[in-house]
Coordinates of N, CA, C and O in Angstrom, one line a residue:
X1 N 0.8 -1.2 0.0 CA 0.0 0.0 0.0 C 0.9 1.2 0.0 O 1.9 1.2 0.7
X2 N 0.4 2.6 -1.0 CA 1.1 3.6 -1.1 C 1.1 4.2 0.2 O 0.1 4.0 0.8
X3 N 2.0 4.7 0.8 CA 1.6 5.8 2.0 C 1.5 7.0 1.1 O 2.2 7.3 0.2
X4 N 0.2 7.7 1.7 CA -0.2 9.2 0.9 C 0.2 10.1 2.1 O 0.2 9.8 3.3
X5 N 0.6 11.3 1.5 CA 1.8 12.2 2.2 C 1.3 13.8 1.9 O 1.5 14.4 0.8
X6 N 0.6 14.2 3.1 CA 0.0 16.0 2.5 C 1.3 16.7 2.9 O 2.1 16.4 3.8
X7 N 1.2 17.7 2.0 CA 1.9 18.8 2.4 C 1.2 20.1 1.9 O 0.4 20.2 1.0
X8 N 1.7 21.2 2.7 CA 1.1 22.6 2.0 C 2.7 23.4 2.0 O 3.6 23.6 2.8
X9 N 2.5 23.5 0.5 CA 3.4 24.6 0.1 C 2.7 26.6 0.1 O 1.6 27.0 -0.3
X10 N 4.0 27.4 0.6 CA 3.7 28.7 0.6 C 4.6 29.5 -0.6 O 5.8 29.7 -0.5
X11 N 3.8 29.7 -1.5 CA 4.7 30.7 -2.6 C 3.6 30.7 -3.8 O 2.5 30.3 -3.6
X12 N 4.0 31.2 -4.9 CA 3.0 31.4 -6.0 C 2.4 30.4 -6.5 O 3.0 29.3 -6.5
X13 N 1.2 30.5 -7.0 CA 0.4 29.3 -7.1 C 1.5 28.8 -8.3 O 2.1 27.8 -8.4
X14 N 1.4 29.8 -9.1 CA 2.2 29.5 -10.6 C 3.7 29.0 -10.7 O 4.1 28.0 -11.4
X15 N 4.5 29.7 -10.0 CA 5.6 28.9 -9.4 C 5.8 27.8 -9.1 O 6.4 26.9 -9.7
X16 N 5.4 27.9 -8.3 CA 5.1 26.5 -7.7 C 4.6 25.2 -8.7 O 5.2 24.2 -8.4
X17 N 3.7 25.3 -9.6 CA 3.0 24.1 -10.7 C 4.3 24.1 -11.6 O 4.5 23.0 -12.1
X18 N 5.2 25.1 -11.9 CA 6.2 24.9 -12.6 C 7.3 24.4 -12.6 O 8.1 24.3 -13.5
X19 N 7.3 24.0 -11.1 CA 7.8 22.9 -10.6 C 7.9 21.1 -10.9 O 8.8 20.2 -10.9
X20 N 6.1 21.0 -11.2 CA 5.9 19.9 -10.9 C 6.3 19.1 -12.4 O 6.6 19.7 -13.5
X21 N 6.1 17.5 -12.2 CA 5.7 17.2 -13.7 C 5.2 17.3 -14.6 O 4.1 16.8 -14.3
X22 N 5.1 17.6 -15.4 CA 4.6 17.5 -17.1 C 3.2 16.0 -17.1 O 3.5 14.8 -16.9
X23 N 2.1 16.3 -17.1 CA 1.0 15.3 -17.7 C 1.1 14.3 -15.9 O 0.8 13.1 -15.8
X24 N 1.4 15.1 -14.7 CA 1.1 14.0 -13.6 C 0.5 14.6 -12.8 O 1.1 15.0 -11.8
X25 N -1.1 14.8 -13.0 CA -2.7 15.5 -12.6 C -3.6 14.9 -12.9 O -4.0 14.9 -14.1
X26 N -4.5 13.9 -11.8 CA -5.4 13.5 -12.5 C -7.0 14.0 -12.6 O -8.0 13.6 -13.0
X27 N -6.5 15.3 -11.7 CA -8.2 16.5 -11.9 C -7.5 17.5 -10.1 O -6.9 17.3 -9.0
X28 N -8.2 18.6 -11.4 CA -8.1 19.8 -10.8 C -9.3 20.2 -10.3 O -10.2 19.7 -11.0
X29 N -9.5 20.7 -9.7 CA -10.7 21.5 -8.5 C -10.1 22.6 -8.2 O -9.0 22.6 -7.6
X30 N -10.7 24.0 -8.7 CA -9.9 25.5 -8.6 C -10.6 26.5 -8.4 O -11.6 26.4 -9.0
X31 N -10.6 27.4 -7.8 CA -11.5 28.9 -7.7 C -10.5 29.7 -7.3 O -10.1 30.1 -6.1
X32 N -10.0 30.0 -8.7 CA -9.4 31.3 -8.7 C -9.6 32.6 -8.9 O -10.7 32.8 -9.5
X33 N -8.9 33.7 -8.6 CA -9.8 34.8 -8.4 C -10.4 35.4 -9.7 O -10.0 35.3 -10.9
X34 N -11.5 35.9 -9.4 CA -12.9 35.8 -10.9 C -13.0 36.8 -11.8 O -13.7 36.8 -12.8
X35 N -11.6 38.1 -11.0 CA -11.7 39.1 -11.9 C -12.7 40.0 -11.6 O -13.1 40.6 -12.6
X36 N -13.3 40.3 -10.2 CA -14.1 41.3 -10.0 C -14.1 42.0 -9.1 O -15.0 42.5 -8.4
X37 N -12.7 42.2 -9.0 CA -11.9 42.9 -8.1 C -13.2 43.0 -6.8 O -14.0 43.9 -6.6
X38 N -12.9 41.7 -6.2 CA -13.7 41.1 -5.0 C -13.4 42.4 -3.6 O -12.4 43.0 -3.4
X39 N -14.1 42.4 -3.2 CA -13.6 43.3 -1.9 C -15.0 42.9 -0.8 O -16.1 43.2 -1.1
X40 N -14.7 42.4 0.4 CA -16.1 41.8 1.0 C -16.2 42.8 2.8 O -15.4 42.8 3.7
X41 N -17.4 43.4 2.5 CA -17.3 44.3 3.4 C -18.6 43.8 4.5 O -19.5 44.6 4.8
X42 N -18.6 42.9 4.8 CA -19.6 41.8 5.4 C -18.8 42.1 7.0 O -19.4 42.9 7.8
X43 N -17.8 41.5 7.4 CA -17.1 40.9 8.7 C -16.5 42.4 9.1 O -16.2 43.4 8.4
X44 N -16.5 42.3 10.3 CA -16.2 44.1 10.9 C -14.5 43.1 11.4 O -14.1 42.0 11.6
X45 N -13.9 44.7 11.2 CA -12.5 44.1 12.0 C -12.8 44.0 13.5 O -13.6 44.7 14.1
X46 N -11.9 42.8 14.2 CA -11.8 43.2 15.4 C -10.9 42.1 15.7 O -10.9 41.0 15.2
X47 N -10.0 42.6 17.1 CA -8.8 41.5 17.6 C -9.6 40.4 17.7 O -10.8 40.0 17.6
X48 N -8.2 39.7 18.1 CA -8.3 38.4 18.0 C -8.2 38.0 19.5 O -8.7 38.9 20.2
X49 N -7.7 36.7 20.4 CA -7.3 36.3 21.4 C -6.2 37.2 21.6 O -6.2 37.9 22.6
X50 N -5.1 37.3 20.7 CA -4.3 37.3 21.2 C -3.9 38.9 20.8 O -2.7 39.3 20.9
X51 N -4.9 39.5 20.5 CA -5.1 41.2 19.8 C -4.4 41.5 18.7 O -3.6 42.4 18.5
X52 N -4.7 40.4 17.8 CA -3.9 40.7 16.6 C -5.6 41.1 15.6 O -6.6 40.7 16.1
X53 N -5.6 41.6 14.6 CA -6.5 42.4 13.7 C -6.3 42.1 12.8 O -5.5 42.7 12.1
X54 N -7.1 40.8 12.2 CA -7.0 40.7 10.4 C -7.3 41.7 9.8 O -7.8 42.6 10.4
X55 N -7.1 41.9 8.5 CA -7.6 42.7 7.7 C -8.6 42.3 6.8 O -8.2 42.0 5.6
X56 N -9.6 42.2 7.1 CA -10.8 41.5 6.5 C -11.0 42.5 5.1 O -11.1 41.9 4.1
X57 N -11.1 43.4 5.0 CA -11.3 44.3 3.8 C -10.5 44.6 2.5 O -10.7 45.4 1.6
X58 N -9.4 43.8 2.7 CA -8.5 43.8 1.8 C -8.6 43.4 0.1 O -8.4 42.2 0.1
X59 N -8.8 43.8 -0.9 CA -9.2 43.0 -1.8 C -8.5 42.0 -2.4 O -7.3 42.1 -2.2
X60 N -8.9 40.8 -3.1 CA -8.3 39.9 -3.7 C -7.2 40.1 -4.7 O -7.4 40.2 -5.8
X61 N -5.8 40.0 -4.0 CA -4.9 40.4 -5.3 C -5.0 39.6 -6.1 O -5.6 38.5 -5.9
X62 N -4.4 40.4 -7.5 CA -4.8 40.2 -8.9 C -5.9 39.4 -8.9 O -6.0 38.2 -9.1
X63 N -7.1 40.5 -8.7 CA -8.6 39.9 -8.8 C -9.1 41.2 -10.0 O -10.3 41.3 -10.2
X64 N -8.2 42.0 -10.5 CA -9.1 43.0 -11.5 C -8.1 43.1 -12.6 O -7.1 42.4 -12.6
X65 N -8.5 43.9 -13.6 CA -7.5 44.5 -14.9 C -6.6 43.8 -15.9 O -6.9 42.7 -16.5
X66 N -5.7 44.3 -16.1 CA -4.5 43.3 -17.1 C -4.2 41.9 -16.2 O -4.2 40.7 -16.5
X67 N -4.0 42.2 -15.3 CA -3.1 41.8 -13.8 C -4.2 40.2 -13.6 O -3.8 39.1 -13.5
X68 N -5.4 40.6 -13.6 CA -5.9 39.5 -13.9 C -5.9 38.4 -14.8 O -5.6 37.2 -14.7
X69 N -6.2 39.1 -15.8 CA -6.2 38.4 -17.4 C -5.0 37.5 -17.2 O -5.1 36.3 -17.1
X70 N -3.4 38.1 -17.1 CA -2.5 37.1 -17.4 C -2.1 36.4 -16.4 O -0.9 35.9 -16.4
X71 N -3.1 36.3 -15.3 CA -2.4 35.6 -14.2 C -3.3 34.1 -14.6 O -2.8 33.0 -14.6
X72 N -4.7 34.4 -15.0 CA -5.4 33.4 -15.6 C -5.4 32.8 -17.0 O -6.1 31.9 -17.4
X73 N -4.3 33.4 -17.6 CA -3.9 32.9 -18.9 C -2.5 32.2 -18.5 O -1.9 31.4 -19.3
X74 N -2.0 32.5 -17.4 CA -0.3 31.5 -17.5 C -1.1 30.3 -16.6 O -0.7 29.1 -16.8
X75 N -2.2 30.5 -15.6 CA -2.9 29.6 -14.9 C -3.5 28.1 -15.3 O -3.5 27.1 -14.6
X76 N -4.2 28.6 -16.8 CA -4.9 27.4 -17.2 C -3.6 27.1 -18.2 O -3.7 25.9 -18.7
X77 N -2.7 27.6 -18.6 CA -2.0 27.0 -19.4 C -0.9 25.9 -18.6 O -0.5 24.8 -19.1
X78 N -0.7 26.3 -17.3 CA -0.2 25.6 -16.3 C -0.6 24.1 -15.9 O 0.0 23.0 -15.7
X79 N -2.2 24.4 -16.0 CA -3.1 23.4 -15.5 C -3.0 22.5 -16.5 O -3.2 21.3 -16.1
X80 N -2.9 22.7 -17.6 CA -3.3 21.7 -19.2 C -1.9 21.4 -18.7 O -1.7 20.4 -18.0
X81 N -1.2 21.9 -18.8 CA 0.5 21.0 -19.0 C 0.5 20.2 -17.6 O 1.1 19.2 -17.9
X82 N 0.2 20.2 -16.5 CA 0.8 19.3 -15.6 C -0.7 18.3 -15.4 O -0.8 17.5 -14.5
X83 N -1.5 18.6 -16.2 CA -2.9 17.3 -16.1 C -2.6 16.1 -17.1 O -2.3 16.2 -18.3
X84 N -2.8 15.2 -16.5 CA -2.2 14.0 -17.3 C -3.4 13.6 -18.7 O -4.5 14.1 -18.4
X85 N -3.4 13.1 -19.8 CA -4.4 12.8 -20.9 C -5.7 12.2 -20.3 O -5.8 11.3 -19.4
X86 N -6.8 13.0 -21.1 CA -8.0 12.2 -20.5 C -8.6 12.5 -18.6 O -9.2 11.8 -17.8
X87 N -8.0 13.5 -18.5 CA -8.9 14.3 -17.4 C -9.7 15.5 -17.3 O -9.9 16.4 -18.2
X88 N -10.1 15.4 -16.0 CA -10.7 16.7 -15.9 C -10.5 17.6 -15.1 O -9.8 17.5 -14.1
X89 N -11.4 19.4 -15.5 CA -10.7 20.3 -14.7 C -12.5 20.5 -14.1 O -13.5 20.0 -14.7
X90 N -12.5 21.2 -13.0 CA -13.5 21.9 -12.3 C -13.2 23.2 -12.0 O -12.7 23.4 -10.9
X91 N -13.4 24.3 -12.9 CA -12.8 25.8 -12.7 C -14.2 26.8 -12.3 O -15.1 27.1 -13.1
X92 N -14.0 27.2 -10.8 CA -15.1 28.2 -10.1 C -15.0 29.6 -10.9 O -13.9 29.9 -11.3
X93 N -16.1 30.4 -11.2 CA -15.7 31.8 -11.9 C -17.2 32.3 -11.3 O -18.1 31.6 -10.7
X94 N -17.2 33.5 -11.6 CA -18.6 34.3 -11.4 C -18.8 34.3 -12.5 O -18.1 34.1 -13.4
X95 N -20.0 34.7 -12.3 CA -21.2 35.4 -13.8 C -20.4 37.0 -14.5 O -20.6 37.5 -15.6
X96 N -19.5 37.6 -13.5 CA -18.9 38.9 -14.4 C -18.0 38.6 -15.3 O -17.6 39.4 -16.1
X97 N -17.4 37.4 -15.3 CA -16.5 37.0 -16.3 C -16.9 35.7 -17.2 O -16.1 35.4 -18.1
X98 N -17.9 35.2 -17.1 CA -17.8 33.7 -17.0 C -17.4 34.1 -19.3 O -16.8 33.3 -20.0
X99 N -17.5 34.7 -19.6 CA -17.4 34.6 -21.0 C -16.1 34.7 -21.1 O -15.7 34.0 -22.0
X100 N -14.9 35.5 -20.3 CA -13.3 35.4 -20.3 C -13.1 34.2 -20.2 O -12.5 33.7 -21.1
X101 N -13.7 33.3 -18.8 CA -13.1 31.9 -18.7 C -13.4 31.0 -19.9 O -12.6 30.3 -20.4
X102 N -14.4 31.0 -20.3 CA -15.0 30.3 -21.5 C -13.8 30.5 -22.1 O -12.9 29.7 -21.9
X103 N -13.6 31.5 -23.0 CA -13.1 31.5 -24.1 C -11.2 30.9 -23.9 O -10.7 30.2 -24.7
X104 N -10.7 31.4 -22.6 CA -9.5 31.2 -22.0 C -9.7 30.0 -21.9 O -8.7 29.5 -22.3
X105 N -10.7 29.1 -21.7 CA -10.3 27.5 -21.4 C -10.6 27.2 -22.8 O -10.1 26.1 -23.0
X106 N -11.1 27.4 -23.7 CA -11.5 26.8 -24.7 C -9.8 26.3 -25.9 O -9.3 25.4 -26.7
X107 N -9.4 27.8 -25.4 CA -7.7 27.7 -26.3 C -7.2 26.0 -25.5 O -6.2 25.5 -26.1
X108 N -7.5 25.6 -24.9 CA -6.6 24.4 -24.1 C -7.3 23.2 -23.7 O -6.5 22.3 -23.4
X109 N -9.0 23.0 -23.7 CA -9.8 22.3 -22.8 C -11.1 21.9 -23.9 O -11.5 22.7 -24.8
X110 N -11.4 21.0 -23.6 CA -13.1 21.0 -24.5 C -13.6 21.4 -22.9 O -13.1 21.1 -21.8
X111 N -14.8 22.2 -23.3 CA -15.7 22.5 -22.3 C -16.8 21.6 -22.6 O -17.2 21.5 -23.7
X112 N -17.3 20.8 -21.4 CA -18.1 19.7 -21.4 C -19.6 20.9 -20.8 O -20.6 20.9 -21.4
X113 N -19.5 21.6 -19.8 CA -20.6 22.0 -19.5 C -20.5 23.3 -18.6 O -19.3 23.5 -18.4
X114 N -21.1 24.2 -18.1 CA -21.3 24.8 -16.9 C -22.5 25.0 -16.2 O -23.7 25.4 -16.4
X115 N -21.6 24.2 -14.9 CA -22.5 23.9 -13.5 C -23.0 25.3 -13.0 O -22.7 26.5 -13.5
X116 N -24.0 25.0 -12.0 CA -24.4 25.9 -11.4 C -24.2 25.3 -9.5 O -24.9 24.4 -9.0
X117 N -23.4 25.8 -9.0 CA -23.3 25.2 -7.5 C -24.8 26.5 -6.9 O -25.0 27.7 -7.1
X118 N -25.8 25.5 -6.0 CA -26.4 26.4 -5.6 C -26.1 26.2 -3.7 O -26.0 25.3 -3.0
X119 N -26.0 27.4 -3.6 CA -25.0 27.2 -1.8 C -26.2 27.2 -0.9 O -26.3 26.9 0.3
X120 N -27.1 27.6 -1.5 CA -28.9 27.9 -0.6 C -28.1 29.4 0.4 O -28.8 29.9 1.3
X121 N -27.5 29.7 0.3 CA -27.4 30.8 1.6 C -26.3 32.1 0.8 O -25.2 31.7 0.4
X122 N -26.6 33.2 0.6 CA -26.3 34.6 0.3 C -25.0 34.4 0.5 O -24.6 33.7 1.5
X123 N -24.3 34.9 -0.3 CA -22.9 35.1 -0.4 C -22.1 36.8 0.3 O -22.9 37.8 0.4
X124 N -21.0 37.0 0.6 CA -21.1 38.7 1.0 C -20.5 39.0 -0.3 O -20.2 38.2 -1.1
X125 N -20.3 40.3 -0.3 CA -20.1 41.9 -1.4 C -20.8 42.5 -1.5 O -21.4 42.9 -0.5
X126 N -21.1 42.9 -2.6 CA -21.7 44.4 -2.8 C -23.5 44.1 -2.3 O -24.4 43.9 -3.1
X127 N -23.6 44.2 -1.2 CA -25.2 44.1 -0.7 C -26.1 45.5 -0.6 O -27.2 45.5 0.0
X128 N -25.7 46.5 -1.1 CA -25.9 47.5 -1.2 C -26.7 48.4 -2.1 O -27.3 49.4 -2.0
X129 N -26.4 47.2 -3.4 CA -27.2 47.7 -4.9 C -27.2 46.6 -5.8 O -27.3 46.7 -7.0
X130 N -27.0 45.5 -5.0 CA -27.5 44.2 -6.1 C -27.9 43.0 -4.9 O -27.9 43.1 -3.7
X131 N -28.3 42.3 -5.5 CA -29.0 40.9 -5.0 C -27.4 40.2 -4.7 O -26.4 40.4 -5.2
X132 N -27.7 39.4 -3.7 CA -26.8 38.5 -2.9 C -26.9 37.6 -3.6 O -28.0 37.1 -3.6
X133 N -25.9 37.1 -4.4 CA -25.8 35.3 -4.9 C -26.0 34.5 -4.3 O -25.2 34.3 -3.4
X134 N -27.1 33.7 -4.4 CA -26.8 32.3 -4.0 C -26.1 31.4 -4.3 O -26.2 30.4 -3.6
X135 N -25.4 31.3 -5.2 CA -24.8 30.1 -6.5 C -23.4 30.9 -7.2 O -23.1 32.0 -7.3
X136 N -22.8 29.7 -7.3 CA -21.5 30.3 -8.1 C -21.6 29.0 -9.1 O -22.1 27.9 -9.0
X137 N -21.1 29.6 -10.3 CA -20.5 29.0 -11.7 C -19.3 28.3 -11.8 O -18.1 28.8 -11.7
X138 N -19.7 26.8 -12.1 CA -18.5 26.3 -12.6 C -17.9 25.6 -13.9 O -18.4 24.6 -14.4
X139 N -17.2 26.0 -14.4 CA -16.5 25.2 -15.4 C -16.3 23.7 -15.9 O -15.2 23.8 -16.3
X140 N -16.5 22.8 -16.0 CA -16.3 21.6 -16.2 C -15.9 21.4 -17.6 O -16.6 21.9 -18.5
X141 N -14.7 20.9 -17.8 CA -13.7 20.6 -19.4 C -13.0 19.5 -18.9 O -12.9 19.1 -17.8
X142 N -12.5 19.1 -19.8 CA -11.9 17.9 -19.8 C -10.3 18.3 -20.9 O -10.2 19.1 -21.9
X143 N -9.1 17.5 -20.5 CA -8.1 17.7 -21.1 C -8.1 16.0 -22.3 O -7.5 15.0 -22.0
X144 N -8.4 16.0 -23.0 CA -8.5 14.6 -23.9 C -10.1 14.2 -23.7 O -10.9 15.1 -24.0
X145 N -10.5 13.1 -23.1 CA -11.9 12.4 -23.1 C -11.9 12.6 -21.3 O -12.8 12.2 -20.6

């Protein structure tokens, strides 16, 4: 029997995959950031135990602009090269982009469908002047069959 062995690495997502093997992935599961320059103003700051203060309001780097686009264009190009033939990808996006990811996975991926995850309970952001999502959009493609 294999012994299976976790680890968590800290450094660039992208770095880091450029590390790994060539075609040794047998499915990805991803929600990377959607491009809507996310900013969630739901949770109030406040210390912790030990009076330390997250920064809850911070927005998601490279979640907007150019800065976006090519972080998710070296991303799935990453993802196709280290997934082995004949798998699959599961890629999270919102509804403000879902036509960038489309088209970005299509250069690399057959797109088999898009899911609708429905979470049953309001999501936080902009609650202010739009409706709270229930549901986020996923990508399902396949790299071969």
């Amino acid at each position: 029997m294999n012994e299976l062995i976790n680890k968590i690495y800290l450094g660039s997502t992208i770095d880091l995959m450029k590390k790994m093997t060539d075609e040794s992935v047998d499915l990805i599961v991803t929600a990377p950031p959607y491009g809507m320059n996310y900013h969630g103003n739901r949770r109030k700051e406040k210390p912790d135990a030990y009076g330390r203060v997250d920064k809850k309001f911070d927005p998601i780097e490279n979640d907007d602009g150019e800065e976006f686009e090519e972080l998710i264009l070296k991303y799935i190009k990453e993802c196709h090269r280290i997934m082995k033939p004949d798998t699959a990808m599961y890629m999270f996006c919102s509804w403000h982009k879902v036509g960038f990811f489309q088209a970005e996975l299509e250069k690399h991926f057959t797109l088999k469908n898009l899911l609708v995850w429905n979470k049953n309970n309001h999501t936080v952001g902009d609650l202010y002047g739009s409706y709270a999502p229930k549901h986020e959009l996923v990508w399902f493609c396949h790299k071969g069959r």
